Each structure stands twice: as C-alpha cells, then as structure tokens.
PDB file of C-alpha atoms in Angstrom:
ATOM      1  CA  GLY A   1     115.930 -62.718   5.671  1.00  0.00           C
ATOM      2  CA  SER A   2     112.153 -63.936   5.102  1.00  0.00           C
ATOM      3  CA  ARG A   3     110.162 -61.074   3.798  1.00  0.00           C
ATOM      4  CA  ALA A   4     106.857 -60.304   6.358  1.00  0.00           C
ATOM      5  CA  ARG A   5     103.790 -61.585   5.058  1.00  0.00           C
ATOM      6  CA  GLY A   6     100.437 -60.071   5.591  1.00  0.00           C
ATOM      7  CA  THR A   7      97.120 -60.906   5.132  1.00  0.00           C
ATOM      8  CA  LEU A   8      94.758 -58.464   2.967  1.00  0.00           C
ATOM      9  CA  ALA A   9      91.104 -58.118   4.795  1.00  0.00           C
ATOM     10  CA  LYS A  10      88.420 -58.084   2.420  1.00  0.00           C
ATOM     11  CA  LYS A  11      86.543 -54.308   2.918  1.00  0.00           C
ATOM     12  CA  PRO A  12      82.769 -54.775   3.981  1.00  0.00           C
ATOM     13  CA  LYS A  13      80.364 -54.668   1.081  1.00  0.00           C
ATOM     14  CA  GLN A  14      79.044 -51.257   1.297  1.00  0.00           C
ATOM     15  CA  GLU A  15      75.362 -50.347   0.133  1.00  0.00           C
ATOM     16  CA  PRO A  16      74.842 -47.304  -1.655  1.00  0.00           C
ATOM     17  CA  GLY A  17      74.064 -44.199   0.488  1.00  0.00           C
ATOM     18  CA  GLN A  18      75.077 -46.018   3.244  1.00  0.00           C
ATOM     19  CA  SER A  19      77.863 -44.283   5.648  1.00  0.00           C
ATOM     20  CA  PRO A  20      80.813 -46.287   5.954  1.00  0.00           C
ATOM     21  CA  PRO A  21      81.303 -48.631   8.725  1.00  0.00           C
ATOM     22  CA  ASN A  22      82.563 -47.254  12.175  1.00  0.00           C
ATOM     23  CA  VAL A  23      82.227 -43.439  10.655  1.00  0.00           C
ATOM     24  CA  LYS A  24      79.757 -41.092  12.456  1.00  0.00           C
ATOM     25  CA  ASP A  25      78.005 -38.673  10.825  1.00  0.00           C
ATOM     26  CA  SER A  26      79.224 -35.512  12.475  1.00  0.00           C
ATOM     27  CA  ILE A  27      77.167 -32.512  10.283  1.00  0.00           C
ATOM     28  CA  LYS A  28      73.465 -32.752  11.365  1.00  0.00           C
ATOM     29  CA  GLU A  29      70.463 -31.253   8.881  1.00  0.00           C
ATOM     30  CA  GLN A  30      69.811 -28.125   9.829  1.00  0.00           C
ATOM     31  CA  PRO A  31      66.201 -26.918   9.301  1.00  0.00           C
ATOM     32  CA  ALA A  32      65.049 -24.564   6.562  1.00  0.00           C
ATOM     33  CA  LYS A  33      65.143 -20.861   8.075  1.00  0.00           C
ATOM     34  CA  THR A  34      62.082 -18.651   7.022  1.00  0.00           C
ATOM     35  CA  GLU A  35      62.753 -15.344   6.445  1.00  0.00           C
ATOM     36  CA  VAL A  36      60.873 -12.438   7.442  1.00  0.00           C
ATOM     37  CA  PRO A  37      60.414  -9.832   4.842  1.00  0.00           C
ATOM     38  CA  LYS A  38      61.706  -6.598   6.420  1.00  0.00           C
ATOM     39  CA  GLU A  39      59.144  -3.780   6.017  1.00  0.00           C
ATOM     40  CA  THR A  40      60.058  -1.071   3.537  1.00  0.00           C
ATOM     41  CA  PHE A  41      60.313   2.499   3.763  1.00  0.00           C
ATOM     42  CA  ALA A  42      57.534   3.266   1.096  1.00  0.00           C
ATOM     43  CA  GLU A  43      55.266   0.400   2.766  1.00  0.00           C
ATOM     44  CA  ALA A  44      55.675   2.070   6.405  1.00  0.00           C
ATOM     45  CA  LYS A  45      54.500   5.650   4.987  1.00  0.00           C
ATOM     46  CA  THR A  46      51.196   6.309   3.647  1.00  0.00           C
ATOM     47  CA  VAL A  47      49.851   9.607   2.368  1.00  0.00           C
ATOM     48  CA  CYS A  48      47.610  11.957   4.580  1.00  0.00           C
ATOM     49  CA  LYS A  49      44.168  13.036   2.596  1.00  0.00           C
ATOM     50  CA  GLY A  50      44.526  16.304   3.864  1.00  0.00           C
ATOM     51  CA  CYS A  51      47.866  17.366   3.006  1.00  0.00           C
ATOM     52  CA  LYS A  52      48.559  15.049   0.510  1.00  0.00           C
ATOM     53  CA  THR A  53      52.240  14.265   1.914  1.00  0.00           C
ATOM     54  CA  ALA A  54      53.582  11.169   3.077  1.00  0.00           C
ATOM     55  CA  VAL A  55      53.583  10.447   6.495  1.00  0.00           C
ATOM     56  CA  ASP A  56      54.342   7.118   8.841  1.00  0.00           C
ATOM     57  CA  LYS A  57      51.323   5.160   9.016  1.00  0.00           C
ATOM     58  CA  SER A  58      51.201   5.848  12.977  1.00  0.00           C
ATOM     59  CA  GLN A  59      50.340   9.024  12.599  1.00  0.00           C
ATOM     60  CA  ILE A  60      47.449   8.523  10.710  1.00  0.00           C
ATOM     61  CA  VAL A  61      44.054   9.045  12.557  1.00  0.00           C
ATOM     62  CA  ARG A  62      41.830   5.695  11.855  1.00  0.00           C
ATOM     63  CA  LYS A  63      38.850   6.466  14.247  1.00  0.00           C
ATOM     64  CA  ASP A  64      36.717   9.346  14.880  1.00  0.00           C
ATOM     65  CA  SER A  65      32.984  10.297  14.979  1.00  0.00           C
ATOM     66  CA  SER A  66      33.277  12.611  11.939  1.00  0.00           C
ATOM     67  CA  PRO A  67      34.002  10.398   8.558  1.00  0.00           C
ATOM     68  CA  GLU A  68      35.623  13.383   6.708  1.00  0.00           C
ATOM     69  CA  MET A  69      38.449  13.267   9.553  1.00  0.00           C
ATOM     70  CA  ILE A  70      39.763   9.753   9.284  1.00  0.00           C
ATOM     71  CA  GLY A  71      42.582   9.672   7.004  1.00  0.00           C
ATOM     72  CA  LEU A  72      44.281  12.736   8.405  1.00  0.00           C
ATOM     73  CA  CYS A  73      47.456  13.027   9.867  1.00  0.00           C
ATOM     74  CA  LYS A  74      47.542  14.201  13.612  1.00  0.00           C
ATOM     75  CA  LYS A  75      48.735  17.731  12.220  1.00  0.00           C
ATOM     76  CA  CYS A  76      45.525  18.153   9.998  1.00  0.00           C
ATOM     77  CA  HIS A  77      43.182  16.559  12.014  1.00  0.00           C
ATOM     78  CA  GLU A  78      43.756  18.724  14.785  1.00  0.00           C
ATOM     79  CA  VAL A  79      43.743  21.855  12.495  1.00  0.00           C
ATOM     80  CA  ARG A  80      40.629  20.983  10.810  1.00  0.00           C
ATOM     81  CA  LYS A  81      39.375  19.964  15.079  1.00  0.00           C
ATOM     82  CA  GLN A  82      39.867  23.411  15.903  1.00  0.00           C
ATOM     83  CA  LYS A  83      38.343  25.118  12.929  1.00  0.00           C
ATOM     84  CA  LYS A  84      34.988  23.340  13.637  1.00  0.00           C
ATOM     85  CA  LYS A  85      34.956  24.244  17.309  1.00  0.00           C
ATOM     86  CA  ALA A  86      35.299  28.075  15.781  1.00  0.00           C
ATOM     87  CA  VAL A  87      32.277  27.340  13.077  1.00  0.00           C
ATOM     88  CA  GLU A  88      29.992  25.481  15.621  1.00  0.00           C
ATOM     89  CA  PRO A  89      29.025  28.276  17.591  1.00  0.00           C
ATOM     90  CA  GLU A  90      28.519  30.796  14.401  1.00  0.00           C
ATOM     91  CA  GLU A  91      26.490  28.100  13.047  1.00  0.00           C
ATOM     92  CA  GLU A  92      24.155  27.677  16.279  1.00  0.00           C
ATOM     93  CA  GLY A  93      23.603  31.344  16.220  1.00  0.00           C
ATOM     94  CA  THR A  94      22.342  31.008  12.483  1.00  0.00           C
ATOM     95  CA  ARG A  95      20.133  28.392  13.277  1.00  0.00           C
ATOM     96  CA  GLU A  96      18.619  30.809  16.198  1.00  0.00           C
ATOM     97  CA  SER A  97      18.178  33.599  14.213  1.00  0.00           C
ATOM     98  CA  ARG A  98      16.545  31.616  11.422  1.00  0.00           C
ATOM     99  CA  LYS A  99      14.150  30.122  14.039  1.00  0.00           C
ATOM    100  CA  LYS A 100      13.461  33.292  16.030  1.00  0.00           C
ATOM    101  CA  ALA A 101      12.838  34.853  11.901  1.00  0.00           C
ATOM    102  CA  LYS A 102      10.190  31.725  11.015  1.00  0.00           C
ATOM    103  CA  MET A 103       8.340  32.106  14.615  1.00  0.00           C
ATOM    104  CA  ASN A 104       8.404  35.609  14.066  1.00  0.00           C
ATOM    105  CA  LYS A 105       6.721  35.060  10.011  1.00  0.00           C
ATOM    106  CA  GLU A 106       4.392  32.672  11.878  1.00  0.00           C
ATOM    107  CA  LEU A 107       3.257  35.103  14.664  1.00  0.00           C
ATOM    108  CA  GLU A 108       2.394  38.041  11.718  1.00  0.00           C
ATOM    109  CA  SER A 109       0.671  35.859   9.567  1.00  0.00           C
ATOM    110  CA  ARG A 110      -2.021  34.646  12.723  1.00  0.00           C
ATOM    111  CA  VAL A 111      -2.257  38.210  13.593  1.00  0.00           C
ATOM    112  CA  LEU A 112      -2.879  39.581   9.843  1.00  0.00           C
ATOM    113  CA  SER A 113      -5.002  36.684   9.112  1.00  0.00           C
ATOM    114  CA  GLN A 114      -7.196  37.597  11.652  1.00  0.00           C
ATOM    115  CA  LYS A 115      -7.516  41.366  10.543  1.00  0.00           C
ATOM    116  CA  LEU A 116      -8.174  40.360   7.015  1.00  0.00           C
ATOM    117  CA  ALA A 117     -11.049  38.064   7.789  1.00  0.00           C
ATOM    118  CA  ASP A 118     -13.004  40.594   9.850  1.00  0.00           C
ATOM    119  CA  LEU A 119     -12.854  41.921   6.138  1.00  0.00           C
ATOM    120  CA  GLY A 120     -13.765  39.396   4.623  1.00  0.00           C
ATOM    121  CA  LEU A 121     -10.227  38.492   3.078  1.00  0.00           C
ATOM    122  CA  CYS A 122      -7.807  35.664   3.130  1.00  0.00           C
ATOM    123  CA  LEU A 123      -4.002  35.611   2.991  1.00  0.00           C
ATOM    124  CA  VAL A 124      -2.630  34.489  -0.317  1.00  0.00           C
ATOM    125  CA  GLU A 125       1.097  33.023  -0.676  1.00  0.00           C
ATOM    126  CA  ILE A 126       3.160  34.812  -3.070  1.00  0.00           C
ATOM    127  CA  ALA A 127       6.715  33.407  -3.817  1.00  0.00           C
ATOM    128  CA  ALA A 128       9.530  35.106  -2.087  1.00  0.00           C
ATOM    129  CA  ASP A 129      11.361  35.718  -5.236  1.00  0.00           C
ATOM    130  CA  ASP A 130      12.326  39.350  -4.996  1.00  0.00           C
ATOM    131  CA  HIS A 131       9.419  40.361  -7.420  1.00  0.00           C
ATOM    132  CA  CYS A 132       6.828  39.525  -5.205  1.00  0.00           C
ATOM    133  CA  LEU A 133       5.312  42.855  -4.659  1.00  0.00           C
ATOM    134  CA  PHE A 134       4.530  43.095  -8.380  1.00  0.00           C
ATOM    135  CA  SER A 135       3.681  39.570  -8.049  1.00  0.00           C
ATOM    136  CA  ALA A 136       1.085  40.164  -5.421  1.00  0.00           C
ATOM    137  CA  LEU A 137      -0.688  42.885  -7.775  1.00  0.00           C
ATOM    138  CA  CYS A 138      -0.902  40.472 -10.695  1.00  0.00           C
ATOM    139  CA  ASP A 139      -2.743  38.535  -8.168  1.00  0.00           C
ATOM    140  CA  GLN A 140      -4.740  40.845  -7.429  1.00  0.00           C
ATOM    141  CA  LEU A 141      -5.462  42.188 -11.160  1.00  0.00           C
ATOM    142  CA  ARG A 142      -6.027  38.217 -12.156  1.00  0.00           C
ATOM    143  CA  ARG A 143      -9.239  38.582  -9.337  1.00  0.00           C
ATOM    144  CA  SER A 144     -10.800  41.698 -10.155  1.00  0.00           C
ATOM    145  CA  GLY A 145      -8.591  43.249 -13.192  1.00  0.00           C
ATOM    146  CA  THR A 146     -10.192  44.278 -16.992  1.00  0.00           C
ATOM    147  CA  ALA A 147      -9.388  41.166 -19.539  1.00  0.00           C
ATOM    148  CA  GLN A 148      -6.150  43.384 -20.247  1.00  0.00           C
ATOM    149  CA  GLU A 149      -4.708  43.627 -16.761  1.00  0.00           C
ATOM    150  CA  ARG A 150      -5.286  39.897 -16.049  1.00  0.00           C
ATOM    151  CA  LYS A 151      -2.486  39.191 -18.816  1.00  0.00           C
ATOM    152  CA  TYR A 152      -0.147  41.527 -16.870  1.00  0.00           C
ATOM    153  CA  THR A 153       3.027  39.709 -15.399  1.00  0.00           C
ATOM    154  CA  PHE A 154       5.297  41.018 -12.996  1.00  0.00           C
ATOM    155  CA  LYS A 155       7.884  42.285 -15.793  1.00  0.00           C
ATOM    156  CA  THR A 156       4.750  44.114 -17.529  1.00  0.00           C
ATOM    157  CA  LEU A 157       4.401  46.007 -14.094  1.00  0.00           C
ATOM    158  CA  ARG A 158       7.967  46.505 -13.192  1.00  0.00           C
ATOM    159  CA  ARG A 159       8.334  48.254 -16.950  1.00  0.00           C
ATOM    160  CA  MET A 160       5.207  50.327 -16.232  1.00  0.00           C
ATOM    161  CA  ALA A 161       6.485  51.620 -12.806  1.00  0.00           C
ATOM    162  CA  ALA A 162       9.672  52.319 -14.095  1.00  0.00           C
ATOM    163  CA  ASP A 163       8.249  54.425 -17.371  1.00  0.00           C
ATOM    164  CA  TYR A 164       5.997  56.354 -15.181  1.00  0.00           C
ATOM    165  CA  MET A 165       8.657  57.395 -12.545  1.00  0.00           C
ATOM    166  CA  LEU A 166      10.869  58.409 -15.526  1.00  0.00           C
ATOM    167  CA  HIS A 167       8.440  60.477 -17.333  1.00  0.00           C
ATOM    168  CA  HIS A 168       7.456  61.896 -13.555  1.00  0.00           C
ATOM    169  CA  LYS A 169      11.040  62.771 -12.237  1.00  0.00           C
ATOM    170  CA  GLU A 170      10.197  65.257 -10.135  1.00  0.00           C
ATOM    171  CA  HIS A 171       7.760  63.750  -8.237  1.00  0.00           C
ATOM    172  CA  PHE A 172      10.234  60.697  -7.177  1.00  0.00           C
ATOM    173  CA  LYS A 173      13.528  61.919  -7.546  1.00  0.00           C
ATOM    174  CA  GLU A 174      14.325  63.728  -4.467  1.00  0.00           C
ATOM    175  CA  PHE A 175      12.524  61.061  -2.451  1.00  0.00           C
ATOM    176  CA  LEU A 176      14.851  58.336  -3.233  1.00  0.00           C
ATOM    177  CA  SER A 177      18.315  57.552  -1.688  1.00  0.00           C
ATOM    178  CA  LEU A 178      20.039  57.031  -4.708  1.00  0.00           C
ATOM    179  CA  GLY A 179      23.936  57.325  -3.749  1.00  0.00           C
ATOM    180  CA  ASN A 180      26.378  57.256  -6.582  1.00  0.00           C
ATOM    181  CA  GLU A 181      23.527  55.977  -8.612  1.00  0.00           C
ATOM    182  CA  SER A 182      21.343  57.820 -11.352  1.00  0.00           C
ATOM    183  CA  PHE A 183      17.551  58.468 -11.252  1.00  0.00           C
ATOM    184  CA  GLU A 184      17.835  56.903 -14.567  1.00  0.00           C
ATOM    185  CA  GLU A 185      19.787  53.821 -13.752  1.00  0.00           C
ATOM    186  CA  TYR A 186      17.443  53.310 -10.552  1.00  0.00           C
ATOM    187  CA  CYS A 187      14.746  53.270 -12.692  1.00  0.00           C
ATOM    188  CA  ARG A 188      16.511  50.958 -15.394  1.00  0.00           C
ATOM    189  CA  ARG A 189      17.082  48.693 -12.533  1.00  0.00           C
ATOM    190  CA  ILE A 190      13.632  48.402 -11.325  1.00  0.00           C
ATOM    191  CA  ALA A 191      12.636  47.711 -14.895  1.00  0.00           C
ATOM    192  CA  ASN A 192      15.251  44.937 -15.578  1.00  0.00           C
ATOM    193  CA  SER A 193      16.150  43.160 -12.227  1.00  0.00           C
ATOM    194  CA  ALA A 194      15.118  41.517  -9.211  1.00  0.00           C
ATOM    195  CA  SER A 195      15.102  44.473  -7.458  1.00  0.00           C
ATOM    196  CA  TRP A 196      12.374  44.942  -4.456  1.00  0.00           C
ATOM    197  CA  GLY A 197       9.934  47.312  -5.319  1.00  0.00           C
ATOM    198  CA  GLY A 198       8.409  50.076  -2.623  1.00  0.00           C
ATOM    199  CA  GLN A 199       6.113  52.549  -1.850  1.00  0.00           C
ATOM    200  CA  HIS A 200       7.358  54.451  -5.124  1.00  0.00           C
ATOM    201  CA  GLU A 201       6.621  51.985  -7.373  1.00  0.00           C
ATOM    202  CA  LEU A 202       3.131  51.112  -6.017  1.00  0.00           C
ATOM    203  CA  LEU A 203       2.726  54.919  -5.959  1.00  0.00           C
ATOM    204  CA  ALA A 204       3.668  54.799  -9.976  1.00  0.00           C
ATOM    205  CA  LEU A 205       1.773  51.674 -10.205  1.00  0.00           C
ATOM    206  CA  SER A 206      -1.205  53.216  -8.570  1.00  0.00           C
ATOM    207  CA  HIS A 207      -1.335  56.290 -11.146  1.00  0.00           C
ATOM    208  CA  CYS A 208      -0.804  53.780 -14.362  1.00  0.00           C
ATOM    209  CA  LEU A 209      -3.977  51.261 -13.241  1.00  0.00           C
ATOM    210  CA  GLN A 210      -6.298  53.926 -12.031  1.00  0.00           C
ATOM    211  CA  ARG A 211      -6.977  52.308  -8.843  1.00  0.00           C
ATOM    212  CA  ASN A 212      -6.162  52.458  -5.195  1.00  0.00           C
ATOM    213  CA  ILE A 213      -3.781  50.409  -3.728  1.00  0.00           C
ATOM    214  CA  GLU A 214      -4.262  49.526   0.038  1.00  0.00           C
ATOM    215  CA  VAL A 215      -1.246  47.833   1.605  1.00  0.00           C
ATOM    216  CA  PHE A 216      -2.407  45.811   5.082  1.00  0.00           C
ATOM    217  CA  ARG A 217       0.445  44.874   7.627  1.00  0.00           C
ATOM    218  CA  HIS A 218       0.256  43.125  11.061  1.00  0.00           C
ATOM    219  CA  ASP A 219       1.432  46.204  13.204  1.00  0.00           C
ATOM    220  CA  ILE A 220      -0.581  48.777  11.707  1.00  0.00           C
ATOM    221  CA  THR A 221      -4.550  48.943  12.350  1.00  0.00           C
TER     222      THR A 221
END
C-alpha cells in the first residue's frame, strides 16, 4: 500500500511576550488590595488621668468647662463633679463670711477714726501677725518714750510682761483660764511664741513701764 503523505504547516513566528494566536488569556489582572490596619487592643485603650487605669477611648471626657476635668474617664468625671458641687456651697459661705468681716472692720475703723479725731489722734495700721498688741505699744513708745524705750521690740515687751507676771503670780493666776496648762507654762508661752496678749499683759506692762495704757474701741464711749 501506499503511505499517506502529509504536509507540515509552518508555525507562525511568535514575537517575545506575545500570546500564541487563537489563544485567549483567561487570567485577568486583579487590582492590588489595600489592607486597612486593624486597631490593636492597646490602641483602643487610653489611661484615665484620674484613676490611672486603662479604659476605652470612648469613655474619656474630651470636653468640659473645667480644664482639670478633661482626660478623666466618665466614672472619675462624675465623682469629681459631685465633690465639686458639695464644696461650692461651703466656699460661697466662706466668701460671704469674709465679705461681712471686711465690711464690719471698715465700719469699726470709720467709727473709731471719728472718735480719735475728736481727741486729736489718728489710727495707725499695725501688722496682724499675732504680735500686734505688743507691736502697737512699741509704736507708741517710739513716739513718746525714752531713748531706751524707743529700742524696745515686741519680743522685749513679751519677755517683760511674762517676767512681771511670774514674779507677781498671786495677782494674775486666779484671773486666767489655764485649763490643763500651768501658770508657768502660760508665761513661757507669752514670752516665746506668737500667742495673743490681752488685758493681763497690758496690766503687767503698765507696771513695768510705769505708764497708764489707755485702750480705745469703736463700741465703747
């Protein structure tokens, strides 16, 4: 028999990178996906500046009329808010008391100034430092005292009053409210601390200085 002969067809020349003819590319290029980083647990938390514990960011107060309240968690914010409400009435009462005391002092000064003016005298401001009684006497001695008396300080007068009282115990002890304090302890306190002086110390100094001490008050004629 005869052998079948076939012809060989030449393959078309293929350029580099070109798909074979009659072959469709079924693979489509997919757009690159942009990954959105998820918020970690640590990033979702923040620290309350009040209790110093980690809480959700949504629990933190971001706006408030008081700057010190910003940054607190809602629980701490509510606690401080209630405390502030409780303190406000007390502060208001304190302010009113100070205002009233100031008005009373101004009234007393006006009345006393008028009384002194009638006598040719005037008020002299003395520092309110708990030594004021002794400092007031020093001021008077500098105006009308001897050369030695003009050198006296409030400490000098304190020691002078305490020493006189110690040496004349029978004239003072029974007129003092000592409580658990002894008479000697009271005298040491007058000499060495900022304890207020009163009529007993004025009486002692009147004897020491050999002078009459006249006290003026706005409510005494």
